Short mmCIF file of C-alpha atoms in Angstrom, two decimals:
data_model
loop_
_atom_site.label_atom_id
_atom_site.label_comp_id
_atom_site.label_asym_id
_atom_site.label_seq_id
_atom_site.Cartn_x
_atom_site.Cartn_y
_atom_site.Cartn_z
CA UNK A 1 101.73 131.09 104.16
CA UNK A 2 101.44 129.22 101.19
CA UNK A 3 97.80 129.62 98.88
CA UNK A 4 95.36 127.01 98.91
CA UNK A 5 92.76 127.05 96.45
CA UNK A 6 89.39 125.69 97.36
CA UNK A 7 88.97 124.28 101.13
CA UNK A 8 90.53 120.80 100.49
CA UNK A 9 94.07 120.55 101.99
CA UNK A 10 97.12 119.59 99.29
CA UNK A 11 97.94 117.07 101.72
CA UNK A 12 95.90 114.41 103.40
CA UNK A 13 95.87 114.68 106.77
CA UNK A 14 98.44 112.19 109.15
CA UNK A 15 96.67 109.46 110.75
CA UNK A 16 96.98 107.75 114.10
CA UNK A 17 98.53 104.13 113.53
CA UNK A 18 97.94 101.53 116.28
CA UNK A 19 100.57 99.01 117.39
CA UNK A 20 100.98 96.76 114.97
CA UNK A 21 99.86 93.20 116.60
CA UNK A 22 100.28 90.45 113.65
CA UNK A 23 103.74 91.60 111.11
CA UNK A 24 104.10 90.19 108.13
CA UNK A 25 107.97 90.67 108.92
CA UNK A 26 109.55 91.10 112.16
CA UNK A 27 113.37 91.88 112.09
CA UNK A 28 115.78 92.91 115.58
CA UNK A 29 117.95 95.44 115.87
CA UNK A 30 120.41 96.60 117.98
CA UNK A 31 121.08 100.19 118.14
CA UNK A 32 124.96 100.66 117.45
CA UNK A 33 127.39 103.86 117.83
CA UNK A 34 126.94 105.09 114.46
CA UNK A 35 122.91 105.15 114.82
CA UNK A 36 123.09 107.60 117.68
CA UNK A 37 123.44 111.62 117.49
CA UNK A 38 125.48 114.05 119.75
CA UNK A 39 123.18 113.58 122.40
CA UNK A 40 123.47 110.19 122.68
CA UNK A 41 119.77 109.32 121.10
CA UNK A 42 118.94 107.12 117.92
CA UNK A 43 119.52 110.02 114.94
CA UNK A 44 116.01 110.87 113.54
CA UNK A 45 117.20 109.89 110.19
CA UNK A 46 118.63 106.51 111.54
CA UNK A 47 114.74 105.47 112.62
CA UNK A 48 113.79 106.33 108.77
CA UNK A 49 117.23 104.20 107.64
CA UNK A 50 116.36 101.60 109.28
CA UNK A 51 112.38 100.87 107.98
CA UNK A 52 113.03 101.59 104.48
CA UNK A 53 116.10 99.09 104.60
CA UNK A 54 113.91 96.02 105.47
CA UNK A 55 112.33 96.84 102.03
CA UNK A 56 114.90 95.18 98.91
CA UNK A 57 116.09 96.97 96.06
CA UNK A 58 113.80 94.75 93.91
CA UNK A 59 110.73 96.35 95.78
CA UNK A 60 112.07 100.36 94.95
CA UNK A 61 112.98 99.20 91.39
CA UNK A 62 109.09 98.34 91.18
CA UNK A 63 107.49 100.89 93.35
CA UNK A 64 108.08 104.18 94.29
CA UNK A 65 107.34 105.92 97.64
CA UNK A 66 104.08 108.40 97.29
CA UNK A 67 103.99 109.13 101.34
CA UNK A 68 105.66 108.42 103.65
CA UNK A 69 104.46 109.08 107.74
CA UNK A 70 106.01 108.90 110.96
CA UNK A 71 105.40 109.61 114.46
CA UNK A 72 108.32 109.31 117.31
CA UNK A 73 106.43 108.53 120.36
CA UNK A 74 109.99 107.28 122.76
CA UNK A 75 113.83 107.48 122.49
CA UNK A 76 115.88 104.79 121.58
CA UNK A 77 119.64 104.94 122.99
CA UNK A 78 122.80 103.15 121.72
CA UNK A 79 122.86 99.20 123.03
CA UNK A 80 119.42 99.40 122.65
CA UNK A 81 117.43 96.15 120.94
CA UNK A 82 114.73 96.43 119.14
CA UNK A 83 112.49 94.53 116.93
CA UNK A 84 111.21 96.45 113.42
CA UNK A 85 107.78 95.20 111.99
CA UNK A 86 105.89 95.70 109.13
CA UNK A 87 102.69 94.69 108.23
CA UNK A 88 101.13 95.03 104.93
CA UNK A 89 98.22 97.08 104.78
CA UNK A 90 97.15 96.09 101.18
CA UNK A 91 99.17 96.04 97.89
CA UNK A 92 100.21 99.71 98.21
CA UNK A 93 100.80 100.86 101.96
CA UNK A 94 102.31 99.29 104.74
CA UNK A 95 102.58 100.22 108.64
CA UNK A 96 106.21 99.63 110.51
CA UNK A 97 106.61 99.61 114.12
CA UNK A 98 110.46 99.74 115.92
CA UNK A 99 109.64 98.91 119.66
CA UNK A 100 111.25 96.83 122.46
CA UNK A 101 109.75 94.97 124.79
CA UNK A 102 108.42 97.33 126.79
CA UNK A 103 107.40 100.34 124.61
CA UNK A 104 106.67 101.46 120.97
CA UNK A 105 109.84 104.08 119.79
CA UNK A 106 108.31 104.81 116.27
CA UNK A 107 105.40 103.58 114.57
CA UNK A 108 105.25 104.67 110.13
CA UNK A 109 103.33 104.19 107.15
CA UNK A 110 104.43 104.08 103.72
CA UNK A 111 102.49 104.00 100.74
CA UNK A 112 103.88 103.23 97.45
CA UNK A 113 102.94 104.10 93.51
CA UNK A 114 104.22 101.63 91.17
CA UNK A 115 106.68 102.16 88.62
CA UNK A 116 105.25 100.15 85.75
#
């Protein structure tokens, strides 16, 4: 167990993000062989791939990621479509959603520090 001094935590607790219901950005996807694992599910670090890609290099050249959150909440299998959201939360964070039509796979938020 790691020491904590005082009774505030290091790190700020994670926080339950709704379903996103107005995106800024709304992008499909369909899951492909080299997104899924041995067991036939989307790879855990293919979900992360995939919502920091819909950011440009322009915006990590600028910013840099302070925290990052995710919760997996269903499984996403190859053929699968999807469509990944994000909504801006204000200048620094935003909230993602990957979900199909019928359920959400993984919701995130980022929150960025700029560079400059």
């Amino acid at each position: 167990e790691l020491p904590v001094k005082g009774d505030i935590p290091p790190v700020k607790p994670f926080v339950r993000h709704s379903q996103i219901e107005i995106a800024d950005e709304v992008t499909p996807y369909t899951f492909r062989y080299c997104d899924i694992d041995c067991n036939r599910h989307v790879n855990t670090t293919r979900y992360v791939e995939l919502l920091l890609n819909r950011f440009d290099l322009g915006f990590f050249d600028e910013n840099r990621i302070s925290r990052f959150e995710i919760a997996f909440q269903n499984e996403a299998h190859f053929g699968d479509s999807v469509d990944v959201k994000i909504a801006r939360s204000d200048n620094n964070e935003f909230r993602l959603e990957i979900a199909d039509e019928k359920r959400t796979l993984t919701r995130a938020a980022i929150t960025v520090t700029p560079r400059f």
